[in-house]
C-alpha positions as CSV (number, residue, x, y, z in Angstrom):
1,X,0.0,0.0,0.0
2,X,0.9,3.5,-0.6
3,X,1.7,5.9,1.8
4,X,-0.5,8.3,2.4
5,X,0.0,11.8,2.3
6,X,0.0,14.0,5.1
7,X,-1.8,17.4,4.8
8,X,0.9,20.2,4.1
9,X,0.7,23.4,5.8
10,X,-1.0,25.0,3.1
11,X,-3.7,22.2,3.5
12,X,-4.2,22.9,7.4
13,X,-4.4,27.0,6.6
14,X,-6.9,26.1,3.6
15,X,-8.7,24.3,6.4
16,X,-8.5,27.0,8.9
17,X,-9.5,29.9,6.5
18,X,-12.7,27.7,5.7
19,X,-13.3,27.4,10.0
20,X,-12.7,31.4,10.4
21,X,-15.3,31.8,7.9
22,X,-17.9,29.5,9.0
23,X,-17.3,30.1,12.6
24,X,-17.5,34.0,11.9
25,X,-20.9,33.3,10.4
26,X,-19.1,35.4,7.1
27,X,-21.9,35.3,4.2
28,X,-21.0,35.4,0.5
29,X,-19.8,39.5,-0.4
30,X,-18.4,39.8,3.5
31,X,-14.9,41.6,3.4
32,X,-12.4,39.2,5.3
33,X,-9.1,40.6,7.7
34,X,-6.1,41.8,5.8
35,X,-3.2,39.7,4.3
36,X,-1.0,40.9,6.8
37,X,-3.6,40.4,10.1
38,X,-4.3,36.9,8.7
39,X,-0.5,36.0,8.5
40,X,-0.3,37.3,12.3
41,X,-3.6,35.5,13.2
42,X,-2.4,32.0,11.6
43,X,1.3,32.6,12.7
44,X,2.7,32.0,9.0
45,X,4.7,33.8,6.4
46,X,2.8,35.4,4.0
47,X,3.9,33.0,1.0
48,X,2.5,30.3,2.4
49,X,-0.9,32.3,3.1
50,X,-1.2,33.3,-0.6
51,X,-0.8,29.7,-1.5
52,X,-3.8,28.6,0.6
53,X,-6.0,31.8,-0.8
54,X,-5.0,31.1,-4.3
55,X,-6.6,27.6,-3.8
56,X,-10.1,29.0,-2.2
57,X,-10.2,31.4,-4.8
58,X,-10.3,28.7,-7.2
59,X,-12.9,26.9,-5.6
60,X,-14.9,30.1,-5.3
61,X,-14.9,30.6,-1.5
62,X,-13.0,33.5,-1.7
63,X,-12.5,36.7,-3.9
64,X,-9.3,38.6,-4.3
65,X,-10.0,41.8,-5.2
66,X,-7.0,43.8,-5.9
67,X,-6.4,46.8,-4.3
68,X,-9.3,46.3,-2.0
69,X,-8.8,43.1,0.0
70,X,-10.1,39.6,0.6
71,X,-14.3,38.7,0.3
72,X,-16.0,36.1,0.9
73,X,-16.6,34.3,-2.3
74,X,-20.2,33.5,-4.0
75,X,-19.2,29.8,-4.2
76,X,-18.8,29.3,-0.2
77,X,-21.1,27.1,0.3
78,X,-21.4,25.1,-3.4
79,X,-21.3,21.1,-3.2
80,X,-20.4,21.1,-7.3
81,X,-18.0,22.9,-8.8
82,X,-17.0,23.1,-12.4
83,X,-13.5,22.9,-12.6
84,X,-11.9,25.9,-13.3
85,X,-8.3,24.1,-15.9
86,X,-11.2,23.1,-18.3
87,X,-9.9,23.0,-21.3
88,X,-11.8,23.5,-25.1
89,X,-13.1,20.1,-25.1
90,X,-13.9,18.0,-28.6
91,X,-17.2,17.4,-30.0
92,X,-17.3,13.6,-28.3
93,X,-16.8,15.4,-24.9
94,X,-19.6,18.2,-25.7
95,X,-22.0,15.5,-27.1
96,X,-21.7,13.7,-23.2
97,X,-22.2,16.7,-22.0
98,X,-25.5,17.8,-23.4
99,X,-26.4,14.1,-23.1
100,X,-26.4,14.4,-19.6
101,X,-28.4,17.6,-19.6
102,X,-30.5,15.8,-21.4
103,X,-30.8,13.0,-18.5
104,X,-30.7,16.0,-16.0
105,X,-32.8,19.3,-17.0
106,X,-36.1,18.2,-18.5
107,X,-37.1,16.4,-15.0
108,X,-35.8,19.6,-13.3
109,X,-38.4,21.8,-15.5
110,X,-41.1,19.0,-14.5
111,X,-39.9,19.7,-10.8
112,X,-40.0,23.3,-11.3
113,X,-43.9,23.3,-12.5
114,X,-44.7,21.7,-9.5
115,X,-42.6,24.4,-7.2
116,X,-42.0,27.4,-8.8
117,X,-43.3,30.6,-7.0
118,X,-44.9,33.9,-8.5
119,X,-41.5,35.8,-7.9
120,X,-39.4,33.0,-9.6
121,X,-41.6,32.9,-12.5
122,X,-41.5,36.5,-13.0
123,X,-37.7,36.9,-13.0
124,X,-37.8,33.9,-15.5
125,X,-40.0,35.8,-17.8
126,X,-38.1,39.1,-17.5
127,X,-34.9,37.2,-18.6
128,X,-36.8,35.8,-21.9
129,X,-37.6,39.3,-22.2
130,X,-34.0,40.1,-22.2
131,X,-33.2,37.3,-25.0
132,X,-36.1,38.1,-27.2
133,X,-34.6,41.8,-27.5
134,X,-31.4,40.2,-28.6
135,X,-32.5,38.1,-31.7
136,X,-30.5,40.2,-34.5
137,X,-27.1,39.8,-33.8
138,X,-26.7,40.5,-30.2
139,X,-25.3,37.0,-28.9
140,X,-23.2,37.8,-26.4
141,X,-26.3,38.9,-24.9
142,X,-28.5,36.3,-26.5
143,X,-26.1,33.7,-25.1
144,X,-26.1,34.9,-21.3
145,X,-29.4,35.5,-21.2
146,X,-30.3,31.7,-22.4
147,X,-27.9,30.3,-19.9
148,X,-29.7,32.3,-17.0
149,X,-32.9,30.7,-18.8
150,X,-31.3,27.3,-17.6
151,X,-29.9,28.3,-14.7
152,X,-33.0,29.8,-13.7
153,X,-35.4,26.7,-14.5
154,X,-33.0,24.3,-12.6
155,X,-33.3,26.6,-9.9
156,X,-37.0,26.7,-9.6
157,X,-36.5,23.1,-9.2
158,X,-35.8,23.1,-5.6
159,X,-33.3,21.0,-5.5
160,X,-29.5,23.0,-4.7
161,X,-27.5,19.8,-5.7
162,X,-29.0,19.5,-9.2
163,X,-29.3,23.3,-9.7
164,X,-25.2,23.3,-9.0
165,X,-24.8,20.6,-11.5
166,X,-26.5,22.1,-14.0
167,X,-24.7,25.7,-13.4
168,X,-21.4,23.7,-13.8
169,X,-22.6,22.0,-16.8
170,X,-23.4,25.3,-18.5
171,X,-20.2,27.1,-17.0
172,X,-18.0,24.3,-18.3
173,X,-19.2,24.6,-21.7
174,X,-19.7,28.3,-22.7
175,X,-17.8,28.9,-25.1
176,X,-19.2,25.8,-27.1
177,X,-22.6,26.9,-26.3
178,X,-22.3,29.9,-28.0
179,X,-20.4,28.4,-31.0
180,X,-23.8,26.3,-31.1
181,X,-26.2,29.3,-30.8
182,X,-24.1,30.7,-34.0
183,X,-24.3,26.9,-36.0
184,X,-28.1,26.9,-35.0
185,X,-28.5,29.9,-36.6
186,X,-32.2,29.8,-35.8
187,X,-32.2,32.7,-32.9
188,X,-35.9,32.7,-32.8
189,X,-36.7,29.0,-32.7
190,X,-34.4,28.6,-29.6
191,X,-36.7,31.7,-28.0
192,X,-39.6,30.1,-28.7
193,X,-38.8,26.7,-27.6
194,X,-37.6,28.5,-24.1
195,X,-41.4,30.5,-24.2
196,X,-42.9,27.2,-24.4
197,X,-40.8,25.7,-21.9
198,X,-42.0,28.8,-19.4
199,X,-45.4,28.4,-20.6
200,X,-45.7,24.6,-19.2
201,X,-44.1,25.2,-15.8
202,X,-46.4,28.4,-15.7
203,X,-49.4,25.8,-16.3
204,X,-48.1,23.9,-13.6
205,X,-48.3,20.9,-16.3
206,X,-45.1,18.8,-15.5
207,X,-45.3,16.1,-17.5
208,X,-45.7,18.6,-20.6
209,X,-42.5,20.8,-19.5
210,X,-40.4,17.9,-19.2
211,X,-41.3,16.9,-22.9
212,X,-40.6,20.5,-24.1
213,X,-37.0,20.7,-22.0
214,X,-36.1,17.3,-23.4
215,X,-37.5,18.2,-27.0
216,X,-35.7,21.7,-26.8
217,X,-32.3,19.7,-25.7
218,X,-32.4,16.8,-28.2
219,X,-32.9,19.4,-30.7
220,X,-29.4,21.4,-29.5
221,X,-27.4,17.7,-29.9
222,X,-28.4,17.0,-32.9
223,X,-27.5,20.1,-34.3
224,X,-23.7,19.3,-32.9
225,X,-24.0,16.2,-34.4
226,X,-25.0,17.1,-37.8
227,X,-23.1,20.3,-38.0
228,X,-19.5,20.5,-35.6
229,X,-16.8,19.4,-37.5
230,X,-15.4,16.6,-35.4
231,X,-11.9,17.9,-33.2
């Protein structure tokens, strides 16, 4: 058997950053101590302390804001994260991908018919409200405001786990998304298939927005598959 390894310092100050923030009952936006006071709180040199910040930074936990100081970050308390080396992945690995939205998002709009709230549904429509004023060219726009579309939906859900896989889903695959929306080339068929989407979970009809979400992401594969060169 292998030895195994023992935590480095690093890994004990990674650890002991996390408990100051917990412990402190910090919330996500919350300005931390200084560089130097943490060094002096911890008892380390401040090399080592940048190491262990770099690390929660890339997790999300914290946020480095240069020239104004330490925060805590949005991601604090996520259980998925996508990972942040990702590099341009190959149609095979895209096709996975949206496979396993496939698996994953059309229960999640069926879940989010039976939950959704008045509020939710109304920031929902205001973000296809966004999209549909970005039809004609607009897709850096066009593109956020679809993944919000998503996000939003898995969100309505009520489930946190699933709505964090489905955020680092879309967040590993951006850039090929928006490739996509430019192969597509059909800005106002993706619109209305999101509309219709809304319009189930509005209905409260489950079983009808789960067929639309699946539909709507079937559609998006095999658009890769018919039109992506292969990598």
């Amino acid at each position: 058997m292998s030895e195994v390894a023992r935590p480095t310092l690093s890994d004990a100050l990674t650890e002991r950053m996390l408990e100051l923030i917990r412990s402190g009952g910090h919330r996500p936006g919350d300005r931390l101590p200084s560089t130097r006071e943490l060094s002096q709180r911890f008892a380390v040199t401040t090399p080592t302390l940048r190491e262990a910040l770099r690390r929660l930074e890339a997790t999300g936990a914290i946020e480095l804001r240069h020239g104004s100081g330490i925060y805590v970050g949005a991601d604090i308390e996520r259980l998925v994260l996508p990972n942040p080396n990702m590099r341009e992945m190959h149609v095979a690995q895209l096709l996975e991908l949206l496979g396993a939205r496939i698996v994953i998002e059309p229960p999640l709009a069926a879940m989010a018919a039976e939950h959704a709230e008045g509020a939710e549904l109304a920031a929902v429509k205001r973000v296809l409200d966004q999209a549909g004023r970005h039809l004609r060219g607009e897709d850096a726009e066009l593109h956020e405001a679809n993944m919000s579309f998503h996000r939003a939906t898995a969100r309505m859900a009520g489930n946190s786990v699933l709505h964090e896989v489905v955020d680092s889903l879309l967040t590993v695959h951006g850039a090929e998304q928006r490739e996509i929306l430019q192969i597509f080339d059909d800005r106002r068929r993706d619109y209305e298939e999101h509309l219709a989407i809304l319009e189930a979970i509005e209905a409260r009809d489950a079983a009808e927005a789960q067929a639309r979400m699946r539909a709507h992401l079937v559609d998006v594969r095999t658009v890769v598959e018919q039109r992506l060169p292969p990598r």
